[in-house]
Short mmCIF file of C-alpha atoms in Angstrom, two decimals:
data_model
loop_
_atom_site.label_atom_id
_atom_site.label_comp_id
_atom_site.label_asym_id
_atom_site.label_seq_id
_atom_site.Cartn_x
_atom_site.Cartn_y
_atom_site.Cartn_z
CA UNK A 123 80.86 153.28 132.13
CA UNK A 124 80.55 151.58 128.98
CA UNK A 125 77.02 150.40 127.64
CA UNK A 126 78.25 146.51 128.52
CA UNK A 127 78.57 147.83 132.31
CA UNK A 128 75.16 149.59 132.04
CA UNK A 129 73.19 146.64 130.51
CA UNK A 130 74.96 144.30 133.46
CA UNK A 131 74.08 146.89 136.27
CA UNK A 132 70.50 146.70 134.78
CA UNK A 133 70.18 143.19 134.54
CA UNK A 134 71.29 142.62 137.70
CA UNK A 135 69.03 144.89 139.33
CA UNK A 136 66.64 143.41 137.76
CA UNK A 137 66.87 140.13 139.08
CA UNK A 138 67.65 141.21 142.49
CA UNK A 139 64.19 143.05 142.15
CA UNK A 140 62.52 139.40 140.86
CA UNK A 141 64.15 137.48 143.50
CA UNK A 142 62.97 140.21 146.49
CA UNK A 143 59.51 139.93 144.86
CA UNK A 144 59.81 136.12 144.78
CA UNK A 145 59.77 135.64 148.36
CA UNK A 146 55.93 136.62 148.33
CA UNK A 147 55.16 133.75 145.78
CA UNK A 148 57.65 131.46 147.83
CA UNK A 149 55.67 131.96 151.06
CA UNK A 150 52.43 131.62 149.77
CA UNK A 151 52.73 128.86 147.29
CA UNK A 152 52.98 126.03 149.95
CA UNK A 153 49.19 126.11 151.99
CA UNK A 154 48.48 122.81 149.28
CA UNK A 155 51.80 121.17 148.58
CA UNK A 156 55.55 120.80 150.18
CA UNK A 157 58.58 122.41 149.71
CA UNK A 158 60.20 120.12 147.64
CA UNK A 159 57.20 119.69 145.14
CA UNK A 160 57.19 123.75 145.29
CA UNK A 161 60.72 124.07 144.08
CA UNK A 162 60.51 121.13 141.69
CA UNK A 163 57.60 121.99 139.85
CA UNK A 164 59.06 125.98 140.16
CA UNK A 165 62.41 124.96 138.64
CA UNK A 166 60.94 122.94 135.91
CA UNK A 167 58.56 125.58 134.65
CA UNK A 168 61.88 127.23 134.78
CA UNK A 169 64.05 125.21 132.53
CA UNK A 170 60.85 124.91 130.22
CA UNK A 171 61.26 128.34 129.75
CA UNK A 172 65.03 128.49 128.85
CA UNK A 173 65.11 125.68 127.07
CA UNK A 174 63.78 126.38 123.75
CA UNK A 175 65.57 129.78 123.89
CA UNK A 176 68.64 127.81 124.12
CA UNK A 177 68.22 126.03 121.34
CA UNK A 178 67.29 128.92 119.30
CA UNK A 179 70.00 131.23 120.48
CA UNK A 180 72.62 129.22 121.16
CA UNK A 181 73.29 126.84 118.14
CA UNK A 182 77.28 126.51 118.67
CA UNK A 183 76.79 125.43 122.66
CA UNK A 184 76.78 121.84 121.34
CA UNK A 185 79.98 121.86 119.20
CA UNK A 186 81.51 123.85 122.25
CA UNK A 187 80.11 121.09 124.92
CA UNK A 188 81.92 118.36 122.82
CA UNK A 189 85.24 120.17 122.96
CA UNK A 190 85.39 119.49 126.80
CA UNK A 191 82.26 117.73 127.70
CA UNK A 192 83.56 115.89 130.96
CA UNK A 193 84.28 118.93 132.48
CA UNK A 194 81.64 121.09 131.70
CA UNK A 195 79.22 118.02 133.06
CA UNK A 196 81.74 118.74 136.17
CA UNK A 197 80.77 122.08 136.57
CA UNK A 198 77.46 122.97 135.74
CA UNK A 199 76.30 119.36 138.07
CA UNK A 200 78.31 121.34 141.20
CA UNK A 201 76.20 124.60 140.73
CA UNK A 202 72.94 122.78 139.95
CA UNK A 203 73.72 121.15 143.45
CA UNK A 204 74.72 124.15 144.63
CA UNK A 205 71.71 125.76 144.12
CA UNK A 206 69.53 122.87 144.61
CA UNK A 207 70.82 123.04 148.37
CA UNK A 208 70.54 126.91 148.83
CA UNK A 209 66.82 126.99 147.45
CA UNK A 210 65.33 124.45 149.76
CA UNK A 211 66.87 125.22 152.65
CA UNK A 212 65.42 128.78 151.80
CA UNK A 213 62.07 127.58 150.52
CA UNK A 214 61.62 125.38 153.89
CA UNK A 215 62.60 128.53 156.09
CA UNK A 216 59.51 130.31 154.92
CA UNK A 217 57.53 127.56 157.08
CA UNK A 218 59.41 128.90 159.96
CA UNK A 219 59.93 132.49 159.97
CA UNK A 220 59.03 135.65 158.15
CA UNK A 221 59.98 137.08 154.50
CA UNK A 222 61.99 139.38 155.72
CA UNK A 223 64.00 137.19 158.08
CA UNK A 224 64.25 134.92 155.64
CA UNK A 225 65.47 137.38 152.69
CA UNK A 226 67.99 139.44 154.99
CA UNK A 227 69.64 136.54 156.00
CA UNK A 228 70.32 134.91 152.60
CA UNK A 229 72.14 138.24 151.54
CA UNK A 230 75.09 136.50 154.38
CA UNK A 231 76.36 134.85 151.58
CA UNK A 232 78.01 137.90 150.40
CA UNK A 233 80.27 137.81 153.32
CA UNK A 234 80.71 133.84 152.48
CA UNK A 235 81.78 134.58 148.69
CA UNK A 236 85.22 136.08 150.29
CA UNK A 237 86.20 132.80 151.91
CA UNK A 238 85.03 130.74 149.23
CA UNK A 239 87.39 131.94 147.12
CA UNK A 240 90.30 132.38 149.14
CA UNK A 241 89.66 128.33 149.93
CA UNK A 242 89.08 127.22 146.88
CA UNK A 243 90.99 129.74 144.51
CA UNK A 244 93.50 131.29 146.91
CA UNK A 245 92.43 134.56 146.81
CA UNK A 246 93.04 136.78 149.53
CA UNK A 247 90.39 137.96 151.86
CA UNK A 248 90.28 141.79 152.69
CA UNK A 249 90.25 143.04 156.63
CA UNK A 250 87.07 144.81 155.92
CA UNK A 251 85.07 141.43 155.62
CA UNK A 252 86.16 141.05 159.76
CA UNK A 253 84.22 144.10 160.89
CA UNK A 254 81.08 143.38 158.44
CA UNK A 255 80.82 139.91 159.77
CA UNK A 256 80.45 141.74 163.33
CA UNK A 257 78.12 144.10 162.02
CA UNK A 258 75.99 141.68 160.47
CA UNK A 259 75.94 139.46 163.59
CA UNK A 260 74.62 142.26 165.74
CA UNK A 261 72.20 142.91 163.07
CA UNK A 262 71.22 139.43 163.07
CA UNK A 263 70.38 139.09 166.53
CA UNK A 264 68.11 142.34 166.39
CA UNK A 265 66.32 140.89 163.41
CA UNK A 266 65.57 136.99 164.89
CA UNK A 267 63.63 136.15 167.61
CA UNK A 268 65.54 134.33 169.70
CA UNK A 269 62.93 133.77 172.39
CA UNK A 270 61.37 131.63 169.72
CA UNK A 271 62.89 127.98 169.19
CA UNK A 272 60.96 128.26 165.80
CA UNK A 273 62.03 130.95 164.16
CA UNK A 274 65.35 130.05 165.56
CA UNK A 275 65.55 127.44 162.96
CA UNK A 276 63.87 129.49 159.98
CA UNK A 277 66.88 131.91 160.32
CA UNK A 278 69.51 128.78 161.19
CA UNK A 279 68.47 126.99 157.83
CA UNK A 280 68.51 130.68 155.71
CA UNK A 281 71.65 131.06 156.94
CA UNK A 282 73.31 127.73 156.13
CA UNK A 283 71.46 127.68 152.85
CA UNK A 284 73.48 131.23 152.24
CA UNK A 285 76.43 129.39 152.69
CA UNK A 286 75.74 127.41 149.22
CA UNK A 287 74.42 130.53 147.51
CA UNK A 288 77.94 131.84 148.09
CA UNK A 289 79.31 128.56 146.44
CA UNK A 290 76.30 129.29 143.32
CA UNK A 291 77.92 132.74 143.06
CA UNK A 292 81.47 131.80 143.25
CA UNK A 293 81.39 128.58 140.33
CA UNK A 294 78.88 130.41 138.46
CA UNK A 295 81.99 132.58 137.44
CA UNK A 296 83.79 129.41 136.65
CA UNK A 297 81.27 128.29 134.54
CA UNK A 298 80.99 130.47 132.46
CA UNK A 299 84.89 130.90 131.52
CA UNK A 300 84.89 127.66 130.31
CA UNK A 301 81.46 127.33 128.93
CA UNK A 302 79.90 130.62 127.95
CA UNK A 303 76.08 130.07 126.91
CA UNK A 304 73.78 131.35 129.81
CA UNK A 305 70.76 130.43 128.29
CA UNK A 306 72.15 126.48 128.69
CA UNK A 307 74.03 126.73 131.74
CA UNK A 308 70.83 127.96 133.30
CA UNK A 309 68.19 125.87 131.63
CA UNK A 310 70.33 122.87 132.94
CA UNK A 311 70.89 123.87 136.37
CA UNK A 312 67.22 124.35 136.36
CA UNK A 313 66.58 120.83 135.59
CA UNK A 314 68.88 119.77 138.03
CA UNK A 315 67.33 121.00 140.63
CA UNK A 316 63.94 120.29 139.51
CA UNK A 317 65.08 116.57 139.27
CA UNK A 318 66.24 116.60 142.48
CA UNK A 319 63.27 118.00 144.03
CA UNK A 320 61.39 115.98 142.45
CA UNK A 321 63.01 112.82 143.94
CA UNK A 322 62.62 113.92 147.00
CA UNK A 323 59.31 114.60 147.12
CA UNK A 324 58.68 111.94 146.31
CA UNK A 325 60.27 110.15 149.03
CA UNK A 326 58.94 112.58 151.59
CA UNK A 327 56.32 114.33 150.64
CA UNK A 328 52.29 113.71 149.23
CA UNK A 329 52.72 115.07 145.04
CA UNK A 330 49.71 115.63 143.21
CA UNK A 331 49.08 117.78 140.06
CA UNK A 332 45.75 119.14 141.81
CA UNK A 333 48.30 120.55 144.36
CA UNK A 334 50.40 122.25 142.29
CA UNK A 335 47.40 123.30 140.19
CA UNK A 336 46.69 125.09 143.19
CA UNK A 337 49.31 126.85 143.78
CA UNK A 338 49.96 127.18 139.86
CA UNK A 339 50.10 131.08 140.29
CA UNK A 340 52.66 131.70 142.73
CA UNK A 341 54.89 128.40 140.67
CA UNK A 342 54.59 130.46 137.59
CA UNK A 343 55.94 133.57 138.82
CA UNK A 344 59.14 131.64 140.90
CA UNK A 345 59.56 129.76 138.20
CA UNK A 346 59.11 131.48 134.75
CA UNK A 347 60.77 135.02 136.54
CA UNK A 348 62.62 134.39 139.53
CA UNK A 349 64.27 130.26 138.55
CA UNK A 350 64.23 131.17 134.75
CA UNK A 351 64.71 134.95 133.63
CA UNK A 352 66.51 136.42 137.05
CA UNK A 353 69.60 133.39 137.12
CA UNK A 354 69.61 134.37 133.41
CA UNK A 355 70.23 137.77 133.81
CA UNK A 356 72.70 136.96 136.82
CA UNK A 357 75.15 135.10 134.26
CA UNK A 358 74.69 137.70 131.69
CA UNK A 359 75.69 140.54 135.00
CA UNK A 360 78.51 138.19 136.43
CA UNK A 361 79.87 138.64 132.46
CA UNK A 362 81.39 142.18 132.85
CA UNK A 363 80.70 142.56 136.24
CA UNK A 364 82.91 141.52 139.09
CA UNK A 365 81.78 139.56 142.33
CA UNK A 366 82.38 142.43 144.60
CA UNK A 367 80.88 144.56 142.75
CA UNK A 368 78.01 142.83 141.66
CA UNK A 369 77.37 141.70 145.25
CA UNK A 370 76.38 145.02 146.29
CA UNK A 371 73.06 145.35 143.87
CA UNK A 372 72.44 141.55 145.15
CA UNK A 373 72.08 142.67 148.71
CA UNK A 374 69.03 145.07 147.51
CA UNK A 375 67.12 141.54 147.78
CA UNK A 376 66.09 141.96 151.22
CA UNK A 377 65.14 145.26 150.96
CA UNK A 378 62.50 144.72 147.93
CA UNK A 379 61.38 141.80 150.25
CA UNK A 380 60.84 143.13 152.47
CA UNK A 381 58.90 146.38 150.85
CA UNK A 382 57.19 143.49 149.40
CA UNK A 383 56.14 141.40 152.31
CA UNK A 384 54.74 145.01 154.19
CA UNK A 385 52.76 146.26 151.12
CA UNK A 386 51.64 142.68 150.14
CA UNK A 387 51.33 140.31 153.09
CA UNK A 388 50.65 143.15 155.69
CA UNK A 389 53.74 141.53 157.87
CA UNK A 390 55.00 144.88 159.94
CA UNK A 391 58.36 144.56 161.22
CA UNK A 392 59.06 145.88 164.60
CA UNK A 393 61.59 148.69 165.88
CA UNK A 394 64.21 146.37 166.42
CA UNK A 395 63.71 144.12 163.60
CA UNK A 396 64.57 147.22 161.05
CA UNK A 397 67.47 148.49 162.99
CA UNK A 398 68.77 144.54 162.57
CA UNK A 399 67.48 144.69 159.00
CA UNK A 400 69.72 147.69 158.77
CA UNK A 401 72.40 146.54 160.17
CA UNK A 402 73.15 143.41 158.09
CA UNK A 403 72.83 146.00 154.94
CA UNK A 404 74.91 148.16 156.35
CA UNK A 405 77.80 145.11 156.91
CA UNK A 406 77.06 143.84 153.43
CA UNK A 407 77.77 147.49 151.90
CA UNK A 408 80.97 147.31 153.90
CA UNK A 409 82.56 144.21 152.87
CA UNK A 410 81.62 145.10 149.58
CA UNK A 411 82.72 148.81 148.69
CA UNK A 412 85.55 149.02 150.93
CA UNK A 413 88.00 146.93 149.16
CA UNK A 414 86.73 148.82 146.06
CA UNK A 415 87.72 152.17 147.58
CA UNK A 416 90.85 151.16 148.64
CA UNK A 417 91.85 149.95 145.22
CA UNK A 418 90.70 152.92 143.52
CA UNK A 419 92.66 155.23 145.80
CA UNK A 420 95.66 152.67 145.26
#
């Protein structure tokens, strides 16, 4: 391993740590204001943060950004929406079901990156995704309650939101081919979302600064670490680190989530709710390392 490969391993565990931890802050940040004013005021904070690094560090973005301005707009606009879409439809799940629901099943869209690409990019999708997707789906039925309507749809809008953090993950890489300054691409894609947020909550929900003062604490920490530094860290990973392989270290999310939401928030997951926990790692693993080890040996 050369030290690029160790710095991107680190960085990516890193973030996947932030992110698991993140789900406490997520869940608790919303007793005084909505979802949407959550991840607004949580993104911004974010792009405050990267912002001024940007400008520091990355001097020559702007003479690259006129070189092919149209479609770099293009690009980073379809992640920010991207991960607008994936981070409300998570940050509204938390109203429904638990942390650890909610983390385990955003790690599906490691089994969506596969098909994204083979749509979008032609790339072929190995056999072993078939029999993770079946071990994931007995997994998730262990892990939901599905004698309860509401948790029902906690885990039904995780899951569709991991559908667009597959899409994130997939034209992140994109991105950054063309355009290759992560402090800008994720400042930006911060303020996209926290525009869009924004605008709707307006629309929808009651926005007051005494609100968010509130919950200032728990906006901080999803914003400053888990919006800012951890998406940072992902585009400096996704540099010399390949999807598949990268995927792996994100699907350690749920896990620190869950260790989180036990030694934090007290919430005790039942017998069958680890073995489905379990389960959906196991699957991710799968569709992950097997192609890997079949390369290798090729």
């Amino acid at each position: 391993f050369s030290l690029k490969n160790i710095l991107s391993f680190t960085y990516a565990l890193t973030a996947t740590f932030i992110w698991g931890t993140a789900f406490i802050a997520q869940d608790q940040g919303m007793e005084h204001i909505g979802p949407l004013t959550f991840n607004g005021a949580r993104y911004f904070f974010g792009f405050l943060a990267l912002i001024g690094l940007a400008i520091v560090l990355e001097k020559n973005a702007a003479q690259e950004f006129r070189k092919n301005s149209r479609k770099i707009i293009s690009e980073i606009f379809s992640i920010g929406c991207f991960l607008f879409l994936a981070s409300i439809l998570q940050q509204y799940s938390l109203l429904y079901t638990g942390v650890a629901n909610s983390a385990f099943f955003t790690i599906f869209y490691i089994l969506f990156v596969p098909f994204i690409a083979f749509l979008f990019f032609s790339r072929t999708v190995h056999w072993s995704v078939w029999p993770a997707i079946l071990t994931c789906l007995v997994g998730a039925y262990f892990l939901s309650n599905f004698s309860d309507a509401t948790v029902r749809l906690g885990d039904s809008m995780v899951l569709l939101g991991a559908l667009f953090w597959g899409f994130h993950i997939v034209f992140i890489s994109r991105v950054i081919r063309i355009f290759d300054f992560p402090l800008c691409v994720s400042a930006i894609q911060c303020l996209i979302v926290a525009i869009f947020s924004m605008v709707f909550g307006f629309i929808f929900e009651t926005v007051s600064l005494e609100g968010i003062g509130l919950e200032i604490n728990e906006i901080l920490y999803a914003g400053l670490l888990s919006s800012g530094l951890a998406f940072l860290l992902q585009i400096y990973a996704q540099r010399h680190i390949s999807p598949s392989s990268i995927a792996v270290i994100f699907s350690l999310e749920g896990v620190f989530a869950t260790i989180a939401a036990w030694v934090i928030l007290e919430q005790i997951l039942g017998f069958y709710q680890i073995i489905g926990c379990f389960l959906i790692l196991v699957g991710v693993i799968i569709a992950q390392l097997t192609p890997l080890i079949f390369r290798s040996r090729t």
